[in-house]
Amino acid sequence: MSFTIQKSLGNSLFRFAVTRRRELRSIDHNTEMSTGPSGEFIRHRPEIFYSADLRQIHVPEVPPPRTLSATPFTASLLEGNRRLVNLGLMGFGALLLLLGFATLASKGSAGWVWIILGLILIGIPLVTTALKRRVVIQSEMRKHKEREERDARNRELLAAYTTSLERLREDPSDTTLAQVLAENEKLDLPYAVWADTAIGTVLYVGFSTLAKVGPERAAEVAALMDRSSDAAGLIAEDARAVKQALYSTILWHFLADDRLGAEQLKIVRAVQEGFGIKPEEVPIDTSSESQFERLRGVDHRNAPRCDSTVPLNLNEWCMHSTPIRLRDGTETTAYVTNKRFIVEGAKQLDVPVPKIDDINVDADVHFVTLRASDLKRALEFTATEPIYLAAMLDLATRLDDRPKSFA
């Protein structure tokens, strides 16, 4: 079996199956990137399983206004500090109304006094609430025309800004950048309304330009993305994150295809250095690259060994130990042996490796999901090196399937 990794890559949710890492000498010297001009994954080996949910660039919309007319009458009647007063008046009025009907039945016309008084008490909250709603609705109607004019202008400005971003994706020239800047300065809408569109545009500009000029000119691509971010109005944090997302995509596409050899690593480092990205700024990418490198060439012939504090069975040996955090927050230690996956605790959990059906790693949060036929529910936990841990579990399943004389 193999295990799967999912990773968010800025413009897609990427998922791929991990098999045994090849020897470095078996990786060719083809320096073509595995990332296309739109940020798509270009698969070079047909046996690689992957899926990528490419996200379309979001089209921003002016948020609709909220009005009182959408508030139910009963909600207005019972809102705020008037709730108890209104309920008290209506309740007391209902009692007087019942008293009036009883008096009317027993003593005749004298009951009409209580009936009228009860109706008045019941009607006071209803009438006052209706009058207040009428005043508010009339006030909103007076503002409606002004709001419509403002929203219409915002829609026009947003449409012009969106059109300028579309032009930027096709032609990231100085003229287009100046137009984008001019349209962005006219916007009077919250940043959250249009930021996703701007981020997607800058990322697309980076991918398409890098595909044209090559990674050796990554510094120029980074400079263009910075100018595009400034023109589009991105805050510094998002402008930095979009460059990191491009670098992450380049790296992970090589990792997914197991094609990160010496020549391809030069491409990754050229992009990283050109974009001025330090390893500590992208800890997930840095750690993942290191974990994959540790797995290079590891198989049943040279499976690693480690010490274990838990008792092991005959012909059983420990391959990996690591601290983990279970979903309920419990921190403990897990062991991978050639026979079992062991989780320490008050009640030790043992999962025989032949029973393991599926292993999935969410690389964004170091989260591992393990499903096994003898577990009622999936075992979920976080680990410092989830990829290496999942690889050891995968290797253990293949070790256990081999003839016992080789175990």
Short mmCIF file of C-alpha atoms in Angstrom, two decimals:
data_model
loop_
_atom_site.label_atom_id
_atom_site.label_comp_id
_atom_site.label_asym_id
_atom_site.label_seq_id
_atom_site.Cartn_x
_atom_site.Cartn_y
_atom_site.Cartn_z
CA MET A 1 0.00 0.00 0.00
CA SER A 2 0.97 3.69 -0.05
CA PHE A 3 -0.18 6.65 1.98
CA THR A 4 -1.64 9.95 0.86
CA ILE A 5 -0.75 13.55 1.60
CA GLN A 6 -2.98 16.56 1.18
CA LYS A 7 -1.60 20.10 1.00
CA SER A 8 -3.11 23.47 0.25
CA LEU A 9 -1.07 25.09 -2.51
CA GLY A 10 -2.53 28.57 -2.78
CA ASN A 11 -4.61 27.96 -5.89
CA SER A 12 -5.50 24.30 -5.30
CA LEU A 13 -6.07 21.60 -2.75
CA PHE A 14 -3.47 19.03 -3.76
CA ARG A 15 -3.57 15.34 -2.82
CA PHE A 16 -1.17 12.62 -3.92
CA ALA A 17 -0.08 9.11 -3.05
CA VAL A 18 3.41 8.54 -1.69
CA THR A 19 5.32 5.41 -2.65
CA ARG A 20 8.89 4.38 -1.88
CA ARG A 21 11.33 7.18 -2.67
CA ARG A 22 13.67 6.47 -5.56
CA GLU A 23 17.44 6.51 -5.40
CA LEU A 24 18.93 9.86 -6.41
CA ARG A 25 20.81 8.29 -9.31
CA SER A 26 17.53 7.14 -10.85
CA ILE A 27 16.21 10.72 -11.14
CA ASP A 28 16.83 12.22 -14.56
CA HIS A 29 18.40 15.63 -15.15
CA ASN A 30 15.33 17.12 -16.84
CA THR A 31 15.11 20.67 -15.49
CA GLU A 32 11.57 21.29 -16.70
CA MET A 33 9.38 22.37 -13.81
CA SER A 34 6.47 20.23 -12.72
CA THR A 35 4.35 23.39 -12.38
CA GLY A 36 2.54 24.88 -15.35
CA PRO A 37 1.87 28.55 -16.21
CA SER A 38 -1.45 28.50 -14.32
CA GLY A 39 -0.05 26.76 -11.27
CA GLU A 40 -1.31 23.36 -12.39
CA PHE A 41 0.57 20.12 -11.70
CA ILE A 42 2.26 18.75 -14.83
CA ARG A 43 2.61 15.02 -14.26
CA HIS A 44 5.76 13.54 -15.77
CA ARG A 45 5.31 9.95 -14.57
CA PRO A 46 1.93 8.37 -15.36
CA GLU A 47 2.04 6.03 -12.35
CA ILE A 48 1.80 8.96 -9.92
CA PHE A 49 -1.68 9.20 -8.41
CA TYR A 50 -2.82 12.72 -7.59
CA SER A 51 -5.86 14.96 -7.54
CA ALA A 52 -5.88 18.73 -7.60
CA ASP A 53 -8.94 20.88 -6.98
CA LEU A 54 -7.89 24.05 -8.81
CA ARG A 55 -9.62 27.09 -7.36
CA GLN A 56 -10.94 29.63 -9.83
CA ILE A 57 -10.09 33.25 -9.14
CA HIS A 58 -12.92 34.66 -7.06
CA VAL A 59 -15.17 37.34 -8.60
CA PRO A 60 -15.90 39.92 -5.87
CA GLU A 61 -19.42 41.17 -5.17
CA VAL A 62 -20.78 44.11 -3.24
CA PRO A 63 -22.40 42.68 -0.07
CA PRO A 64 -26.20 43.21 0.09
CA PRO A 65 -27.47 45.69 2.72
CA ARG A 66 -29.46 44.54 5.74
CA THR A 67 -32.79 46.26 6.43
CA LEU A 68 -35.36 46.17 9.24
CA SER A 69 -38.02 45.03 6.78
CA ALA A 70 -36.44 41.58 6.91
CA THR A 71 -36.97 41.45 10.72
CA PRO A 72 -40.20 39.64 11.75
CA PHE A 73 -42.78 41.72 13.59
CA THR A 74 -42.66 39.42 16.62
CA ALA A 75 -38.89 39.86 16.84
CA SER A 76 -39.33 43.64 16.89
CA LEU A 77 -42.09 43.30 19.49
CA LEU A 78 -39.90 41.29 21.85
CA GLU A 79 -36.50 42.89 21.28
CA GLY A 80 -34.42 44.82 23.77
CA ASN A 81 -35.46 46.14 27.15
CA ARG A 82 -39.11 46.48 26.12
CA ARG A 83 -39.57 42.73 25.97
CA LEU A 84 -40.70 42.20 29.59
CA VAL A 85 -42.86 45.35 29.55
CA ASN A 86 -44.66 44.31 26.35
CA LEU A 87 -45.16 40.75 27.55
CA GLY A 88 -46.47 42.02 30.89
CA LEU A 89 -48.98 44.40 29.30
CA MET A 90 -50.22 41.79 26.86
CA GLY A 91 -50.44 39.12 29.58
CA PHE A 92 -52.34 41.41 31.95
CA GLY A 93 -54.60 42.49 29.09
CA ALA A 94 -55.35 38.86 28.29
CA LEU A 95 -56.36 38.25 31.93
CA LEU A 96 -58.66 41.29 31.88
CA LEU A 97 -60.11 40.06 28.60
CA LEU A 98 -60.95 36.67 30.13
CA LEU A 99 -62.38 38.40 33.21
CA GLY A 100 -64.54 40.57 30.96
CA PHE A 101 -65.96 37.58 29.09
CA ALA A 102 -66.71 35.85 32.41
CA THR A 103 -68.41 38.98 33.76
CA LEU A 104 -70.31 39.42 30.52
CA ALA A 105 -71.66 35.89 30.84
CA SER A 106 -72.68 36.25 34.51
CA LYS A 107 -73.55 39.93 35.02
CA GLY A 108 -74.28 41.22 31.58
CA SER A 109 -72.98 44.45 30.09
CA ALA A 110 -70.64 45.26 33.00
CA GLY A 111 -68.10 42.88 31.48
CA TRP A 112 -67.57 45.16 28.49
CA VAL A 113 -65.46 47.50 30.64
CA TRP A 114 -62.93 44.75 31.36
CA ILE A 115 -63.00 43.56 27.74
CA ILE A 116 -62.26 47.04 26.40
CA LEU A 117 -59.55 47.63 29.00
CA GLY A 118 -57.95 44.26 28.18
CA LEU A 119 -57.99 45.00 24.44
CA ILE A 120 -56.36 48.38 25.10
CA LEU A 121 -53.56 46.80 27.15
CA ILE A 122 -52.99 44.14 24.48
CA GLY A 123 -53.05 46.72 21.73
CA ILE A 124 -50.62 49.19 23.28
CA PRO A 125 -47.46 47.06 22.58
CA LEU A 126 -48.75 46.10 19.13
CA VAL A 127 -49.55 49.68 18.12
CA THR A 128 -46.35 51.19 19.56
CA THR A 129 -44.22 48.52 17.88
CA ALA A 130 -46.01 49.07 14.57
CA LEU A 131 -45.49 52.83 14.84
CA LYS A 132 -41.80 52.39 15.63
CA ARG A 133 -41.37 50.01 12.70
CA ARG A 134 -43.16 52.47 10.46
CA VAL A 135 -40.83 55.29 11.48
CA VAL A 136 -37.75 53.12 10.97
CA ILE A 137 -38.97 51.77 7.63
CA GLN A 138 -39.80 55.29 6.43
CA SER A 139 -36.33 56.40 7.48
CA GLU A 140 -34.79 53.50 5.60
CA MET A 141 -36.89 54.23 2.55
CA ARG A 142 -35.55 57.80 2.60
CA LYS A 143 -32.04 56.34 2.71
CA HIS A 144 -32.82 53.65 0.14
CA LYS A 145 -32.19 55.81 -2.88
CA GLU A 146 -28.89 57.03 -1.43
CA ARG A 147 -27.86 53.45 -0.63
CA GLU A 148 -28.80 52.24 -4.11
CA GLU A 149 -26.76 55.01 -5.69
CA ARG A 150 -23.79 54.19 -3.45
CA ASP A 151 -24.06 50.45 -4.15
CA ALA A 152 -24.40 51.07 -7.87
CA ARG A 153 -21.27 53.21 -7.80
CA ASN A 154 -19.43 50.56 -5.75
CA ARG A 155 -20.47 47.88 -8.23
CA GLU A 156 -19.17 49.97 -11.10
CA LEU A 157 -15.88 50.65 -9.32
CA LEU A 158 -15.53 47.00 -8.32
CA ALA A 159 -16.28 45.87 -11.87
CA ALA A 160 -13.65 48.28 -13.22
CA TYR A 161 -11.13 47.04 -10.64
CA THR A 162 -11.91 43.40 -11.48
CA THR A 163 -11.52 44.13 -15.21
CA SER A 164 -8.15 45.76 -14.57
CA LEU A 165 -7.03 42.64 -12.67
CA GLU A 166 -8.11 40.49 -15.62
CA ARG A 167 -5.95 42.66 -17.89
CA LEU A 168 -3.08 42.31 -15.44
CA ARG A 169 -3.28 38.53 -15.69
CA GLU A 170 -2.98 38.80 -19.46
CA ASP A 171 -0.50 41.67 -19.64
CA PRO A 172 1.50 42.54 -16.48
CA SER A 173 2.96 45.70 -18.03
CA ASP A 174 3.67 49.06 -16.44
CA THR A 175 0.59 50.54 -18.11
CA THR A 176 -1.66 47.80 -16.74
CA LEU A 177 -0.13 48.10 -13.27
CA ALA A 178 -0.81 51.83 -13.28
CA GLN A 179 -4.42 51.18 -14.27
CA VAL A 180 -4.86 48.60 -11.51
CA LEU A 181 -3.44 51.06 -8.96
CA ALA A 182 -5.78 53.80 -10.14
CA GLU A 183 -8.84 51.54 -9.93
CA ASN A 184 -7.84 50.23 -6.51
CA GLU A 185 -7.48 53.74 -5.10
CA LYS A 186 -11.09 54.46 -6.06
CA LEU A 187 -12.46 51.52 -4.09
CA ASP A 188 -14.42 52.28 -0.94
CA LEU A 189 -15.17 48.70 0.07
CA PRO A 190 -13.79 46.48 2.86
CA TYR A 191 -10.50 44.72 2.06
CA ALA A 192 -12.11 41.30 2.54
CA VAL A 193 -14.49 41.91 -0.39
CA TRP A 194 -11.80 42.07 -3.08
CA ALA A 195 -8.63 40.70 -1.46
CA ASP A 196 -9.11 37.09 -2.68
CA THR A 197 -9.37 38.28 -6.27
CA ALA A 198 -6.21 40.34 -5.92
CA ILE A 199 -4.31 37.47 -4.28
CA GLY A 200 -5.36 35.04 -7.02
CA THR A 201 -4.30 37.54 -9.69
CA VAL A 202 -0.84 38.15 -8.21
CA LEU A 203 -0.31 34.39 -7.85
CA TYR A 204 -1.33 33.85 -11.49
CA VAL A 205 1.05 36.60 -12.63
CA GLY A 206 3.85 34.86 -10.74
CA PHE A 207 3.17 31.43 -12.22
CA SER A 208 2.75 32.66 -15.81
CA THR A 209 5.82 34.91 -15.70
CA LEU A 210 8.01 32.25 -14.11
CA ALA A 211 6.97 29.79 -16.84
CA LYS A 212 8.05 32.33 -19.48
CA VAL A 213 11.37 33.58 -18.10
CA GLY A 214 12.51 30.54 -16.09
CA PRO A 215 13.61 30.10 -12.46
CA GLU A 216 17.02 31.68 -13.08
CA ARG A 217 15.18 35.02 -13.25
CA ALA A 218 13.13 34.37 -10.12
CA ALA A 219 14.22 37.68 -8.58
CA GLU A 220 12.60 39.53 -11.50
CA VAL A 221 9.43 37.50 -11.04
CA ALA A 222 9.39 38.33 -7.33
CA ALA A 223 9.83 42.03 -8.11
CA LEU A 224 6.92 41.91 -10.57
CA MET A 225 4.74 40.16 -7.98
CA ASP A 226 5.65 42.84 -5.43
CA ARG A 227 4.67 45.58 -7.87
CA SER A 228 1.46 43.75 -8.69
CA SER A 229 0.65 43.37 -4.98
CA ASP A 230 1.25 47.09 -4.39
CA ALA A 231 -0.90 48.07 -7.35
CA ALA A 232 -3.68 45.67 -6.38
CA GLY A 233 -3.68 47.01 -2.82
CA LEU A 234 -2.59 43.87 -0.94
CA ILE A 235 -1.38 44.27 2.61
CA ALA A 236 2.26 43.32 3.26
CA GLU A 237 1.31 40.04 4.97
CA ASP A 238 -0.70 38.82 1.98
CA ALA A 239 1.90 40.03 -0.52
CA ARG A 240 4.49 37.94 1.30
CA ALA A 241 2.19 34.94 1.61
CA VAL A 242 1.40 34.83 -2.11
CA LYS A 243 5.11 34.53 -2.98
CA GLN A 244 5.51 31.80 -0.40
CA ALA A 245 2.51 30.01 -1.95
CA LEU A 246 4.20 30.03 -5.36
CA TYR A 247 7.44 28.65 -3.92
CA SER A 248 5.49 26.00 -1.99
CA THR A 249 3.73 24.90 -5.17
CA ILE A 250 7.00 24.51 -7.08
CA LEU A 251 8.49 22.44 -4.28
CA TRP A 252 5.49 20.20 -3.63
CA HIS A 253 4.97 19.38 -7.30
CA PHE A 254 8.53 18.07 -7.43
CA LEU A 255 8.00 16.13 -4.19
CA ALA A 256 4.76 14.57 -5.45
CA ASP A 257 6.46 13.33 -8.61
CA ASP A 258 9.53 12.18 -6.61
CA ARG A 259 11.64 14.21 -8.99
CA LEU A 260 13.60 16.38 -6.59
CA GLY A 261 17.10 15.45 -7.67
CA ALA A 262 20.20 17.61 -7.76
CA GLU A 263 19.19 19.56 -10.88
CA GLN A 264 15.60 20.07 -9.78
CA LEU A 265 16.76 21.17 -6.33
CA LYS A 266 18.69 23.98 -8.05
CA ILE A 267 15.40 25.21 -9.49
CA VAL A 268 13.72 25.15 -6.08
CA ARG A 269 16.62 27.00 -4.46
CA ALA A 270 16.73 29.55 -7.28
CA VAL A 271 13.05 30.36 -6.68
CA GLN A 272 13.54 30.41 -2.91
CA GLU A 273 16.54 32.73 -3.08
CA GLY A 274 15.05 34.92 -5.80
CA PHE A 275 11.93 35.39 -3.70
CA GLY A 276 14.00 36.04 -0.57
CA ILE A 277 12.27 33.25 1.37
CA LYS A 278 14.15 31.95 4.40
CA PRO A 279 13.68 28.31 5.46
CA GLU A 280 12.25 29.35 8.83
CA GLU A 281 9.57 31.42 7.09
CA VAL A 282 8.12 28.27 5.50
CA PRO A 283 8.57 25.69 8.28
CA ILE A 284 6.08 23.18 6.84
CA ASP A 285 7.81 23.15 3.46
CA THR A 286 11.27 22.99 4.99
CA SER A 287 10.34 20.14 7.33
CA SER A 288 8.50 18.21 4.61
CA GLU A 289 11.43 18.45 2.21
CA SER A 290 13.72 17.14 4.95
CA GLN A 291 11.39 14.24 5.76
CA PHE A 292 11.17 13.18 2.13
CA GLU A 293 14.95 13.35 1.85
CA ARG A 294 15.34 11.06 4.88
CA LEU A 295 13.14 8.53 3.11
CA ARG A 296 15.27 8.49 -0.02
CA GLY A 297 16.06 4.86 -0.88
CA VAL A 298 14.64 3.43 2.38
CA ASP A 299 12.99 0.02 1.91
CA HIS A 300 12.78 -3.42 3.56
CA ARG A 301 16.51 -3.98 3.06
CA ASN A 302 17.59 -1.03 5.21
CA ALA A 303 14.56 -0.26 7.37
CA PRO A 304 15.61 1.94 10.32
CA ARG A 305 15.67 0.71 13.90
CA CYS A 306 15.24 2.49 17.23
CA ASP A 307 14.92 1.82 20.95
CA SER A 308 11.55 1.17 22.53
CA THR A 309 10.35 1.49 26.13
CA VAL A 310 7.38 -0.82 25.49
CA PRO A 311 7.83 -4.60 25.51
CA LEU A 312 8.16 -6.11 22.05
CA ASN A 313 7.22 -9.58 20.87
CA LEU A 314 9.41 -12.24 19.32
CA ASN A 315 10.94 -11.12 16.01
CA GLU A 316 9.52 -7.63 16.57
CA TRP A 317 11.70 -4.53 16.44
CA CYS A 318 11.07 -0.80 16.64
CA MET A 319 11.41 1.28 13.49
CA HIS A 320 10.38 4.73 14.70
CA SER A 321 9.24 6.47 17.89
CA THR A 322 7.78 9.95 18.15
CA PRO A 323 5.73 12.15 20.49
CA ILE A 324 2.16 12.68 19.28
CA ARG A 325 -0.90 14.62 20.39
CA LEU A 326 -4.24 12.83 20.15
CA ARG A 327 -7.36 14.63 19.02
CA ASP A 328 -8.56 15.01 22.62
CA GLY A 329 -5.33 16.84 23.51
CA THR A 330 -3.58 13.92 25.20
CA GLU A 331 0.19 13.96 24.63
CA THR A 332 1.88 10.58 24.48
CA THR A 333 4.45 8.55 22.54
CA ALA A 334 3.83 6.35 19.53
CA TYR A 335 5.98 3.52 18.19
CA VAL A 336 6.10 1.93 14.77
CA THR A 337 7.38 -1.62 14.76
CA ASN A 338 7.51 -4.17 12.00
CA LYS A 339 4.36 -5.72 13.53
CA ARG A 340 2.34 -3.00 15.24
CA PHE A 341 1.54 0.67 15.65
CA ILE A 342 1.67 1.27 19.41
CA VAL A 343 0.26 4.28 21.28
CA GLU A 344 1.32 4.52 24.92
CA GLY A 345 -1.25 5.36 27.56
CA ALA A 346 -3.15 4.11 30.59
CA LYS A 347 -4.61 1.60 28.16
CA GLN A 348 -2.04 0.87 25.47
CA LEU A 349 -3.40 0.88 21.93
CA ASP A 350 -1.99 -1.72 19.54
CA VAL A 351 -2.86 -1.68 15.85
CA PRO A 352 -1.48 -4.69 13.90
CA VAL A 353 0.05 -3.41 10.68
CA PRO A 354 -1.84 -5.91 8.46
CA LYS A 355 -5.07 -4.34 9.75
CA ILE A 356 -4.14 -0.84 8.57
CA ASP A 357 -6.32 0.15 5.63
CA ASP A 358 -5.50 3.78 4.99
CA ILE A 359 -3.06 6.48 6.14
CA ASN A 360 -3.62 10.13 5.28
CA VAL A 361 -1.45 13.13 6.20
CA ASP A 362 -2.69 16.72 6.22
CA ALA A 363 0.64 18.45 5.80
CA ASP A 364 -0.77 21.91 6.56
CA VAL A 365 -1.42 21.01 10.21
CA HIS A 366 0.84 17.93 10.72
CA PHE A 367 -2.28 15.82 11.14
CA VAL A 368 -2.37 12.05 10.59
CA THR A 369 -5.52 9.99 10.09
CA LEU A 370 -5.10 6.22 10.38
CA ARG A 371 -7.92 3.81 9.54
CA ALA A 372 -7.76 0.14 10.41
CA SER A 373 -10.24 -2.70 10.14
CA ASP A 374 -10.19 -3.44 13.88
CA LEU A 375 -10.67 0.21 14.96
CA LYS A 376 -14.21 1.45 15.55
CA ARG A 377 -13.23 4.92 14.41
CA ALA A 378 -10.24 6.46 12.70
CA LEU A 379 -7.24 7.24 14.89
CA GLU A 380 -6.38 10.94 14.53
CA PHE A 381 -3.34 12.74 15.94
CA THR A 382 -0.67 15.32 15.20
CA ALA A 383 3.03 14.57 14.95
CA THR A 384 6.17 16.64 14.48
CA GLU A 385 7.20 14.65 11.38
CA PRO A 386 3.92 13.22 10.07
CA ILE A 387 5.26 12.30 6.63
CA TYR A 388 8.15 10.25 8.00
CA LEU A 389 5.81 8.58 10.51
CA ALA A 390 3.30 7.68 7.79
CA ALA A 391 6.12 6.32 5.61
CA MET A 392 7.33 4.09 8.44
CA LEU A 393 3.78 2.78 8.91
CA ASP A 394 3.55 2.12 5.20
CA LEU A 395 6.92 0.36 5.22
CA ALA A 396 5.84 -1.74 8.20
CA THR A 397 2.79 -3.00 6.32
CA ARG A 398 5.00 -4.13 3.48
CA LEU A 399 7.52 -5.71 5.82
CA ASP A 400 4.82 -7.72 7.54
CA ASP A 401 3.48 -8.99 4.23
CA ARG A 402 6.84 -10.51 3.34
CA PRO A 403 7.65 -14.15 4.21
CA LYS A 404 8.32 -14.66 7.91
CA SER A 405 11.88 -15.78 7.20
CA PHE A 406 12.58 -12.23 6.00
CA ALA A 407 10.79 -10.44 8.88
#
